[in-house]
Short mmCIF file of C-alpha atoms and ligand atoms in Angstrom, two decimals:
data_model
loop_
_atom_site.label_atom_id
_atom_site.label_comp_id
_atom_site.label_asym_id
_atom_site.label_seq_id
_atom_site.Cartn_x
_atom_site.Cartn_y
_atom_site.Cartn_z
CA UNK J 92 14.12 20.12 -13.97
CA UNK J 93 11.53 23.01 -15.14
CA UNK J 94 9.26 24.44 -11.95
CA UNK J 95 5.10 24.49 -13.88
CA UNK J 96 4.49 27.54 -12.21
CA UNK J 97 7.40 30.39 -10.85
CA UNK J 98 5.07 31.43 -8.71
CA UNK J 99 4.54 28.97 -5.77
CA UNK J 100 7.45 27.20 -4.37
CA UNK J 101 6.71 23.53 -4.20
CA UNK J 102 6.61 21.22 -0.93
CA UNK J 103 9.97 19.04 -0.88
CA UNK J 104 8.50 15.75 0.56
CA UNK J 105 11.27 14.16 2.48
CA UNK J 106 12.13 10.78 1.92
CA UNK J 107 13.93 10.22 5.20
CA UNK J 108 10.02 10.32 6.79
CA UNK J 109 11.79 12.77 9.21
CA UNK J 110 8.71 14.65 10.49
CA UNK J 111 5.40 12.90 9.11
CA UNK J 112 3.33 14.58 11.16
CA UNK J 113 4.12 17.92 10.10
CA UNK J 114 4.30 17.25 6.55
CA UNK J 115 0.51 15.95 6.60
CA UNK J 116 -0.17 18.74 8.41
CA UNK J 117 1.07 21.06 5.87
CA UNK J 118 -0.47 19.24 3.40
CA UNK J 119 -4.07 19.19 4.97
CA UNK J 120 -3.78 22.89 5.63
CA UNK J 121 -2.43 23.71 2.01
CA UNK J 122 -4.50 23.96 -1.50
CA UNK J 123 -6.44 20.89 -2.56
CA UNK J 124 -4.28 20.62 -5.32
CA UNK J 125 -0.48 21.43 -4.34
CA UNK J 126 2.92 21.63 -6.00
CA UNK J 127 5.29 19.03 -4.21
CA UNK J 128 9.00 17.68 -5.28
CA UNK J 129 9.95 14.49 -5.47
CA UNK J 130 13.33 13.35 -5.12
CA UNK J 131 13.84 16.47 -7.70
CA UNK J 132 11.02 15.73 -9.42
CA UNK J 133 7.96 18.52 -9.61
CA UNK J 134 4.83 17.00 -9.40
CA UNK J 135 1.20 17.53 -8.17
CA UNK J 136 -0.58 16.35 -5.13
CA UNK J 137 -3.94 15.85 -4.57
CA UNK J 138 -4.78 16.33 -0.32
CA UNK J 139 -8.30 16.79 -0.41
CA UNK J 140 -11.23 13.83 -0.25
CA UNK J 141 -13.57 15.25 -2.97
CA UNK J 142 -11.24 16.26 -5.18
CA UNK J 143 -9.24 13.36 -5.12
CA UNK J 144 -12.53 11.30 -6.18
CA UNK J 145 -12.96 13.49 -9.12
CA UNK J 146 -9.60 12.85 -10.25
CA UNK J 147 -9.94 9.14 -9.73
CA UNK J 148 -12.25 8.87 -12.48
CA UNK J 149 -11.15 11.24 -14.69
CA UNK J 150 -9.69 9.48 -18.26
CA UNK J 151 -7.41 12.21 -18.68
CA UNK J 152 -5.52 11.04 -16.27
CA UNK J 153 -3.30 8.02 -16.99
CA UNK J 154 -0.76 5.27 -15.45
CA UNK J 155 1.20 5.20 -18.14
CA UNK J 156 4.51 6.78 -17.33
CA UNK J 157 5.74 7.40 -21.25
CA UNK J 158 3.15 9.61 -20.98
CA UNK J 159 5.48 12.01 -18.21
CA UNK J 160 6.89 14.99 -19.42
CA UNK J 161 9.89 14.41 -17.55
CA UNK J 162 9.97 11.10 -18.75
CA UNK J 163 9.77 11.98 -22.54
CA UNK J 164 12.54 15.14 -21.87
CA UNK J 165 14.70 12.63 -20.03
CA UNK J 166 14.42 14.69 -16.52
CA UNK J 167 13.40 11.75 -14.79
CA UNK J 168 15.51 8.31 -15.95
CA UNK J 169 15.80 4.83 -14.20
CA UNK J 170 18.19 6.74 -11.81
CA UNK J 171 15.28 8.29 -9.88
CA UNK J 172 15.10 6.12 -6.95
CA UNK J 173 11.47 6.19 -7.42
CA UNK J 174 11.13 4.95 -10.84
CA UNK J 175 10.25 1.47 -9.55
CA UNK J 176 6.87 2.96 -8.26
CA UNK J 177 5.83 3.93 -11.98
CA UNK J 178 7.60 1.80 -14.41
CA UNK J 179 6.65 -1.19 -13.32
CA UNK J 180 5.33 -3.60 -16.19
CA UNK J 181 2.39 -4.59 -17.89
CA UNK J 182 -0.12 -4.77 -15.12
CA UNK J 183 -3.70 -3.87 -13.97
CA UNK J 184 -1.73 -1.45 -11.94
CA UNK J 185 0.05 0.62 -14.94
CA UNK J 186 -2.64 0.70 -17.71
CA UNK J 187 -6.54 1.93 -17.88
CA UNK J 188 -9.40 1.71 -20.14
CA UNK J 189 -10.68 -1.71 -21.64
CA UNK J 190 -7.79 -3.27 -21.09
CA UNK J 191 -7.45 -2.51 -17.56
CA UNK J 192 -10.49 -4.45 -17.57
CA UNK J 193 -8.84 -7.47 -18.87
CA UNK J 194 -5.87 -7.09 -16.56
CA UNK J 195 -7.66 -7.19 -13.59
CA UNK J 196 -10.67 -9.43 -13.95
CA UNK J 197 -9.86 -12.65 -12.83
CA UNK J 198 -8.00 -10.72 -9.82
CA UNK J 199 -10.99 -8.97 -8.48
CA UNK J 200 -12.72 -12.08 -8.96
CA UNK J 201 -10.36 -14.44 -6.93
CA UNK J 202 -10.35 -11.73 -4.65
CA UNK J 203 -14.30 -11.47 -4.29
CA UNK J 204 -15.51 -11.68 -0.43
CA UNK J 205 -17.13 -14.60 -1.21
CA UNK J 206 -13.94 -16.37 -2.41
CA UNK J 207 -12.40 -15.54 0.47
CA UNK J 208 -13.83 -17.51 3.02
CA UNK J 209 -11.48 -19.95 1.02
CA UNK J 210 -8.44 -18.35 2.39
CA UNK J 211 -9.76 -17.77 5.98
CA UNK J 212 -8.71 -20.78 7.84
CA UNK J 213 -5.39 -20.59 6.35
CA UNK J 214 -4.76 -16.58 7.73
CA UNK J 215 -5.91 -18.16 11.29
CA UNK J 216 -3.57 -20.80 10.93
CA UNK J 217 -0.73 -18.54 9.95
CA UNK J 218 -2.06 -16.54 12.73
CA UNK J 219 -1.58 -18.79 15.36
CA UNK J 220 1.71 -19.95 14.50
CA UNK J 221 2.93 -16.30 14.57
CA UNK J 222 1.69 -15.96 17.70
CA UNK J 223 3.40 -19.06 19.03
CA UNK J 224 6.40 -17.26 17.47
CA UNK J 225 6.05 -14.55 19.33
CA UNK J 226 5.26 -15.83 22.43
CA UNK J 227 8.52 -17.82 22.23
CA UNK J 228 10.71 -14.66 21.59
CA UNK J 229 9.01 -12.46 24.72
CA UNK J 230 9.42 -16.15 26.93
CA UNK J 231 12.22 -13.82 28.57
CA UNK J 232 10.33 -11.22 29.86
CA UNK J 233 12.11 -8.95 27.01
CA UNK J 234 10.17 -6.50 24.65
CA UNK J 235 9.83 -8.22 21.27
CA UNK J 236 9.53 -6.32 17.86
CA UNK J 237 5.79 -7.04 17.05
CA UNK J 238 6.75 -6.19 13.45
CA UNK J 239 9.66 -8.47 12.58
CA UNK J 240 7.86 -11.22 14.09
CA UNK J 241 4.54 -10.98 13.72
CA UNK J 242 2.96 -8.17 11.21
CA UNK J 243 5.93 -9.02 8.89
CA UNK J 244 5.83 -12.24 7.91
CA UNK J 245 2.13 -12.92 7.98
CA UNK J 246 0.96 -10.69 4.86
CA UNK J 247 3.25 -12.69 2.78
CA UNK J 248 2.21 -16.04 3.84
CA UNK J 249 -1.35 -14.92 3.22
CA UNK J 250 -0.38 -13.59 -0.34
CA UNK J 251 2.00 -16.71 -1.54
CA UNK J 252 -0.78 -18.92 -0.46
CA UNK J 253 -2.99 -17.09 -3.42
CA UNK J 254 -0.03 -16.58 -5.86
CA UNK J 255 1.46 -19.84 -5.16
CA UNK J 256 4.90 -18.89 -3.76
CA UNK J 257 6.61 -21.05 -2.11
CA UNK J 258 7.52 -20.53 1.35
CA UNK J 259 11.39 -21.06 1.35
CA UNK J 260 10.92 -18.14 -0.94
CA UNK J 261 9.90 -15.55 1.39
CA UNK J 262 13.27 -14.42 3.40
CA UNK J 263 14.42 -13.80 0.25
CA UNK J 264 10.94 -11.84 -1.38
CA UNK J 265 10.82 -9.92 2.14
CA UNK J 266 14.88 -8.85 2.13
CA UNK J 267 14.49 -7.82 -1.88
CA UNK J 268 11.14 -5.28 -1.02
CA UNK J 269 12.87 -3.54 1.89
CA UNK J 270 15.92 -2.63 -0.46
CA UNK J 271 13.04 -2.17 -3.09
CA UNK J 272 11.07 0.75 -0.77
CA UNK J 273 14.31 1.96 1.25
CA UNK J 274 15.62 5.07 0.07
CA UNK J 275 18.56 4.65 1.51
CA UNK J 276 19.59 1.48 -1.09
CA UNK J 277 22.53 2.95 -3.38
CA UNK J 278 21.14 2.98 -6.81
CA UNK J 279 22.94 -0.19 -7.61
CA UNK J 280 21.91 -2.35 -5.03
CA UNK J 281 18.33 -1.17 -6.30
CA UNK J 282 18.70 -1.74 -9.69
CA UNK J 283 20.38 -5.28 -8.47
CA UNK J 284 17.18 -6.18 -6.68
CA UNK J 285 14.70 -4.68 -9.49
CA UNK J 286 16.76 -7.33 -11.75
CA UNK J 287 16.40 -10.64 -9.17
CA UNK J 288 12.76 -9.87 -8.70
CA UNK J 289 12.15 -9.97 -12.02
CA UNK J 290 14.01 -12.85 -13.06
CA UNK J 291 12.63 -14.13 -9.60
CA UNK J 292 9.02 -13.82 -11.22
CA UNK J 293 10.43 -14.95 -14.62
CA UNK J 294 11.96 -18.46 -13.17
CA UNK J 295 8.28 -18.98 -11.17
CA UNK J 296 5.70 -18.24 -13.87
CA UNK J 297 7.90 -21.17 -15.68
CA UNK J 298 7.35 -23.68 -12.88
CA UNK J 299 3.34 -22.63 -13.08
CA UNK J 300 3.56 -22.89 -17.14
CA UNK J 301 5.13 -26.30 -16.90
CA UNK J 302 3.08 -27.50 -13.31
CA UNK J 303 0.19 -25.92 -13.17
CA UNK J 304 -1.34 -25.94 -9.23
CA UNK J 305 -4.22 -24.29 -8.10
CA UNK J 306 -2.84 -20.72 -7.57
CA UNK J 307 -3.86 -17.36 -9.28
CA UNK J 308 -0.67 -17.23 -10.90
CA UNK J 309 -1.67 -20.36 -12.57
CA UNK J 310 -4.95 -19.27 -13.44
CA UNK J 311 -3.61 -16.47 -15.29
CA UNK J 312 -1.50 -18.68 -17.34
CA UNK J 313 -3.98 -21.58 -17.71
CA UNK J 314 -7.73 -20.43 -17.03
CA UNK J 315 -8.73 -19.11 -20.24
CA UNK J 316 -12.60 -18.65 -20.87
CA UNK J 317 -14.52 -18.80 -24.82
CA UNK J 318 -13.27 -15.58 -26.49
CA UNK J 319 -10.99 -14.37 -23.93
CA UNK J 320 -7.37 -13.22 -24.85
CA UNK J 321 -5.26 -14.48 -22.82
CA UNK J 322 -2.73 -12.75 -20.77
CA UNK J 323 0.66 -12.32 -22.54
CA UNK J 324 3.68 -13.78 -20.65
CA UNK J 325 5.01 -10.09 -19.71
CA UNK J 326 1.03 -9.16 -18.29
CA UNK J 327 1.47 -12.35 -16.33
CA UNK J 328 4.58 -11.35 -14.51
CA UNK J 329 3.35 -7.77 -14.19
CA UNK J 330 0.01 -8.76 -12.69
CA UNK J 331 2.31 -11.26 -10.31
CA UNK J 332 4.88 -9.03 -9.20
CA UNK J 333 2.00 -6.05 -8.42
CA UNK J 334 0.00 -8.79 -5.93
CA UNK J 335 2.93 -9.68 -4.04
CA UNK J 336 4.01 -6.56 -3.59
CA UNK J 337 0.70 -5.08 -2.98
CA UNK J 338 -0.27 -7.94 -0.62
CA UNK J 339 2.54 -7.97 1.74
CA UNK J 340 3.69 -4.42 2.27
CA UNK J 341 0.45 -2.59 2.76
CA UNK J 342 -0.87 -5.32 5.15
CA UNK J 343 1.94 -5.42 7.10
CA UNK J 344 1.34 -1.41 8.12
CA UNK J 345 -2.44 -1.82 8.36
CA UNK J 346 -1.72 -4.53 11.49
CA UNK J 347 0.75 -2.25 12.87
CA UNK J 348 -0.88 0.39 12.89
CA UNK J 349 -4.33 -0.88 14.30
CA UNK J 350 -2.50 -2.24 17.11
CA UNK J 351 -0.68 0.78 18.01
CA UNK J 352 -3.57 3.13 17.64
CA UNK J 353 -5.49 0.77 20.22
CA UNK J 354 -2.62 0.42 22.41
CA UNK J 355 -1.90 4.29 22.29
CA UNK J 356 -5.61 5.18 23.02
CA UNK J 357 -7.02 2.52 26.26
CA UNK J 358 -10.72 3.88 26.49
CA UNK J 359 -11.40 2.63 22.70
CA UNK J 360 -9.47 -0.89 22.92
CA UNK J 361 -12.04 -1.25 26.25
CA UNK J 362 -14.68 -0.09 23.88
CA UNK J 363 -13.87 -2.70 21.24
CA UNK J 364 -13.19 -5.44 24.01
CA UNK J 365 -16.52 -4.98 25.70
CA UNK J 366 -17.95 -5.23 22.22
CA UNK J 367 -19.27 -1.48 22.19
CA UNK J 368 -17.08 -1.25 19.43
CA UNK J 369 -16.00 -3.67 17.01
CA UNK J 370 -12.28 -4.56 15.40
CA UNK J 371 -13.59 -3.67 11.72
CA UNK J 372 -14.86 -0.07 13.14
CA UNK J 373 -11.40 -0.26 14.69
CA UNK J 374 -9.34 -0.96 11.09
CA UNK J 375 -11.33 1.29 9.17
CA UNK J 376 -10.86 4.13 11.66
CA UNK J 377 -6.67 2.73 11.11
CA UNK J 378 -7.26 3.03 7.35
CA UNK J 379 -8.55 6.94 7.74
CA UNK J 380 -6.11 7.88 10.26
CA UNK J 381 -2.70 6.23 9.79
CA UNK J 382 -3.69 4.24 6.84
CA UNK J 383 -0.74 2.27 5.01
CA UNK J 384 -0.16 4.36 1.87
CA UNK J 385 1.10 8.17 2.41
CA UNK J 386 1.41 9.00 -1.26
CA UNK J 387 0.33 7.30 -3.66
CA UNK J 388 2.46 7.70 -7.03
CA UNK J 389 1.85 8.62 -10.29
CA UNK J 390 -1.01 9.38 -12.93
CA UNK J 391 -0.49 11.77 -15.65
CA UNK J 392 -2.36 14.21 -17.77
CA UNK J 393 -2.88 13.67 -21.14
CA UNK J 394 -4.92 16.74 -21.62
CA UNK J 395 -5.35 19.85 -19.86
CA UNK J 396 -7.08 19.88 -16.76
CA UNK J 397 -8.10 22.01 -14.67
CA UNK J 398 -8.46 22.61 -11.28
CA UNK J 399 -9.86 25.73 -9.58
CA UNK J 400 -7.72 28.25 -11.12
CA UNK J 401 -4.97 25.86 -11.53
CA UNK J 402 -4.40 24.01 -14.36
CA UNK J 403 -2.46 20.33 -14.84
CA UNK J 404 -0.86 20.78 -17.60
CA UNK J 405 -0.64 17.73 -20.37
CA UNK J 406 2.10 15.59 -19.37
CA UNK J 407 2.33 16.52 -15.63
CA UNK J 408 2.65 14.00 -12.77
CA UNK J 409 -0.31 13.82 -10.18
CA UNK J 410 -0.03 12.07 -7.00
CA UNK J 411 -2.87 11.13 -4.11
CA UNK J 412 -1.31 12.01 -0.99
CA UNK J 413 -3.94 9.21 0.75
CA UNK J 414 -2.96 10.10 4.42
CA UNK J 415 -3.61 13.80 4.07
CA UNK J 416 -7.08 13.25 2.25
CA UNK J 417 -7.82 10.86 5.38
CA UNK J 418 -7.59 13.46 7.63
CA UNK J 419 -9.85 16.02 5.72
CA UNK J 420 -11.42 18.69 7.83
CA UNK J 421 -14.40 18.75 5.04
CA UNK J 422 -15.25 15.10 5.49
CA UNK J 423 -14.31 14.38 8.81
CA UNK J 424 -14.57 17.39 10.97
CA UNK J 425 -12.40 19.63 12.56
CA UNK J 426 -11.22 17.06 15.07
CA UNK J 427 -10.11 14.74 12.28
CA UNK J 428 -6.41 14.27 13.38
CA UNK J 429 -7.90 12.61 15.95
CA UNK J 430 -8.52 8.53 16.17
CA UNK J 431 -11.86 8.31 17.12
CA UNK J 432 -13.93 4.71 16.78
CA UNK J 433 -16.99 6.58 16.72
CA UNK J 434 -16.90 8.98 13.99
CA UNK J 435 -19.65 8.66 11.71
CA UNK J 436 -17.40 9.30 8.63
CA UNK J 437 -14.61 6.96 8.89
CA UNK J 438 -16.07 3.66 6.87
CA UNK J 439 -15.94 6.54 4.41
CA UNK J 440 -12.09 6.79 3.80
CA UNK J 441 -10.61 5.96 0.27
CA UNK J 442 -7.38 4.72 1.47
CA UNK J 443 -8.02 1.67 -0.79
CA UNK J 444 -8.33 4.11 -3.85
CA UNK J 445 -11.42 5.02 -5.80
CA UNK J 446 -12.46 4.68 -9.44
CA UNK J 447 -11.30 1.99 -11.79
CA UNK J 448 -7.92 0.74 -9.73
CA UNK J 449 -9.65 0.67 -6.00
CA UNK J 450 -7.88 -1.62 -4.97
CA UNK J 451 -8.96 -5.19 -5.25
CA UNK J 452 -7.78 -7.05 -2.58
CA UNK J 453 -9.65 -4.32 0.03
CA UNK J 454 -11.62 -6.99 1.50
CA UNK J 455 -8.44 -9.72 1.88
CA UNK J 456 -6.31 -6.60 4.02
CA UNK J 457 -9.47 -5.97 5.77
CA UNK J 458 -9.66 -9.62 6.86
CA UNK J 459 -6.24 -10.07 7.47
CA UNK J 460 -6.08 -7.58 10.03
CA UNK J 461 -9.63 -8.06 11.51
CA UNK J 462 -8.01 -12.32 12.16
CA UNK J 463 -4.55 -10.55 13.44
CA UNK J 464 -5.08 -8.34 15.69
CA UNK J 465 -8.10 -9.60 17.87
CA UNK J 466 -5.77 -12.69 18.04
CA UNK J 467 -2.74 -10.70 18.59
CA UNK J 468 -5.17 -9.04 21.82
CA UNK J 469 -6.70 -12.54 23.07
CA UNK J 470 -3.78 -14.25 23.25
CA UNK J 471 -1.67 -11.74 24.98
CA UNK J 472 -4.47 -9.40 26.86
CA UNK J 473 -1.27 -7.58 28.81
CA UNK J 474 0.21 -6.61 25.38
CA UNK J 475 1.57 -2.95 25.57
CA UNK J 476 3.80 -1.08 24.16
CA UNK J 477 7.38 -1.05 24.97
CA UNK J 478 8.38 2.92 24.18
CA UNK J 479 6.47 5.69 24.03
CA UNK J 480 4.57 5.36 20.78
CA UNK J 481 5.27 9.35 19.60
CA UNK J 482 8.28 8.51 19.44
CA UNK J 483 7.97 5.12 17.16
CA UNK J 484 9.33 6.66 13.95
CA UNK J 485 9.27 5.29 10.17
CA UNK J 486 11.56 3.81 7.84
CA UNK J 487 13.04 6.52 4.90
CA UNK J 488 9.92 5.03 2.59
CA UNK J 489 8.44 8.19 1.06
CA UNK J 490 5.04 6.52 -0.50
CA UNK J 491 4.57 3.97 2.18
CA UNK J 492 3.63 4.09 6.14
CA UNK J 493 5.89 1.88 7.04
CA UNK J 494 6.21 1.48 10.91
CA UNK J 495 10.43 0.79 11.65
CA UNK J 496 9.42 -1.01 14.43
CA UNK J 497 7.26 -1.29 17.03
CA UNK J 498 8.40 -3.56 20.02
CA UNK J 499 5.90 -4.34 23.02
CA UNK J 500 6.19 -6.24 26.29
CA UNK J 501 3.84 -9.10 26.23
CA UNK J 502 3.69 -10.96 29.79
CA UNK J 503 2.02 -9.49 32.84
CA UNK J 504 3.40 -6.55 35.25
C1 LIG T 226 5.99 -2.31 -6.52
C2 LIG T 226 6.96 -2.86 -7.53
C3 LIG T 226 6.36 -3.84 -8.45
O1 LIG T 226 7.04 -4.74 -8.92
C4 LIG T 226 5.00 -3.68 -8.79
C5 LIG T 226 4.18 -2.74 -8.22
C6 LIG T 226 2.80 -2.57 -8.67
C7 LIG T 226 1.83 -2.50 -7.53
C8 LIG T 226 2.24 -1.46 -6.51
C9 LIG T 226 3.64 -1.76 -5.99
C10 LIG T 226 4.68 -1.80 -7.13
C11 LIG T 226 4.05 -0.77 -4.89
C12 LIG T 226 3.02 -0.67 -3.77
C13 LIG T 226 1.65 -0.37 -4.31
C14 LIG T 226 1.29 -1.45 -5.32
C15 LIG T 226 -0.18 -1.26 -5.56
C16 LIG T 226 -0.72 -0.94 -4.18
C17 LIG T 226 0.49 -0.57 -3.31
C18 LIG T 226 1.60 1.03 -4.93
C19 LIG T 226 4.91 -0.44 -7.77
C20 LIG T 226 0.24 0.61 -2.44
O2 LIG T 226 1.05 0.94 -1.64
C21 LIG T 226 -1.03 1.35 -2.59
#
């Protein structure tokens, strides 16, 4: 695989997730725009705030992955075990321009905050059960994984409830996405589970053509308005497949996360519970700080452009490497490795993206965790964690921040 430039040795990102600290930190105290590789793919990354809004609404840069260089000289195949993060259908998430537009309108609209006061007492209910869950596990006195029984499963209740998945479904949807993220599936077993969601997709969008129900996957198919095209059977399944996958994963790190940043810093959960500080100051500080997406993969140029005195060449690979621009010394001060509920910058993160694909269901994450986690705190005010929480490592997921586990003790002393 050709090297763009002899001259500067790129940054191998590890997907094992061995030492995430240090990699950010490289990356914060790097260029704004640096050479990585990528499971032996050369790419860019973008680790600076500013310049990663510049990008994010720059035209010449593209979702379409045809449009890789490495693609078109055959460098980079389906054997890439990250090819599932690119080629990934028709969706709003793979295609810009006007019909990006049409990809993603009734999405941002069922998505709206307004619409989602809709959806509200259904996350409390879920909510509530989980917690009932989880106060049955830790009825021993034992530590309990807060992820596999809480953060986990919630996200995709919240999601199949818009997309109209049905629940026996979900064991199944949540075993296929941690084989789909994992880099430590064999490249069978991942093509084998790129196949069943698929066809898993295929088989639903049937059951909505044939019995409609009020879901977004059956407004897709159904709800078209005077002189709109409608959605094509292959935009339908794109659009579906991106939501579920979008909605579970990244909401399951975001309640993580919050929770261990408050448990791993006392003063500011005391601020939040004595209401000097609220639990949205405390998820948007999350999102900035150990926000669920690490890198986020992959536009392309199809121009020139250039950067500095670097240029992207037409046909090269750019990625957002969202945790490193969180932490940007530029935007948030010198002390911005730090979690700090009273920064004045933090509401002004872009870990949901910027530009035409910000991502639409922001305010439905948000929510989520801002109903989790004060419940997960009220319910169990002793809650704390059950290992030191340095040494709480990730799973090998090289694009996502995606906690392994994060067990806690519940009950009193
Ligand atoms: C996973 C596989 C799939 O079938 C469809 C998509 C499209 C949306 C992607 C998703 C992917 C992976 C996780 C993403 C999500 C959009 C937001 C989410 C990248 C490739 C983030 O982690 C930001």
């Amino acid at each position: 695989m050709s090297q763009q430039c002899p001259h500067t040795a790129a940054l191998t990102i590890d997907p094992m997730v061995a030492d995430l600290a240090g990699e950010t930190r490289t990356l914060c105290e790097g260029p704004e725009l640096t050479k990585i590789e990528l499971l032996g793919a050369p790419a860019w990354t973008i680790t600076r705030h500013n310049l990663a809004r510049r990008l994010l609404t720059d035209p010449r840069l593209v979702k379409d992955h045809t449009r890789w260089n490495l693609w078109q000289s055959g460098a980079v195949t389906r054997e890439w075990p990250l090819i599932g993060m690119i080629d990934a259908g028709r969706s709003m998430f793979t295609v810009d321009g006007a019909e990006h537009r049409r990809l993603r309108i009734k999405t941002t609209r069922a998505l709206a905050p307004r619409r989602l006061g809709e959806l509200r007492p259904k996350i409390e209910q879920f909510t509530a059960e989980l917690l009932g869950d989880l106060a049955e596990a830790a009825a021993g006195g034992d530590a309990v994984d807060l992820k596999q029984i809480f953060a986990y499963p919630l996200p995709m209740r919240v999601i199949s409830e818009l997309m109209g998945v049905p629940r026996s479904d979900h064991t199944m949807l949540l075993e296929s996405y941690k084989k789909f993220f994992s880099l430590l599936t064999p490249h069978d077993e991942r093509m084998r589970v790129y196949a069943e969601l698929d066809d898993y997709y295929t088989e639903l969008i049937k059951e909505k053509t044939a019995h409609p129900a009020d879901d977004l996957t059956s407004d897709f198919i159904h709800d078209v308005a005077e002189g709109e095209t409608p959605l094509t059977e292959a935009e339908v399944h794109g659009n579906l497949k991106a939501l579920v996958a979008a909605g579970h994963e990244t909401t399951v790190s975001l309640i993580i996360t919050t929770t261990r940043a408050l448990l791993a810093n006392p003063d500011q959960l005391a601020a939040v519970r004595s209401g000097d500080r609220s639990w949205e100051e405390a998820i948007e500080e999350t999102l900035r700080w150990d926000g669920p997406v690490i890198h986020l993969l992959m536009r392309f140029a199809t121009e020139d452009i250039t950067v500095g005195d670097l240029t992207i060449e037409r046909g090269d690979g750019v990625v957002m490497s969202y945790r490193a621009i969180g932490r940007d010394r530029d935007l948030h001060g010198e002390d911005a490795d730090t979690f700090d509920l009273t920064r004045p910058t933090a509401n002004r993160n872009i870990s949901f993206g910027y530009g035409p694909h910000i991502c639409p269901g922001a305010a439905l994450a948000r929510l989520e965790a801002a109903i989790a986690v004060p419940a997960l705190f009220e319910r169990f005010p002793d809650i704390r964690s059950a290992m030191p929480i340095s040494e709480l490592g990730n799973l090998p997921v090289l694009t996502q921040n995606d906690p392994a586990a994060f067990p806690v003790r519940l009950g009193g002393a």
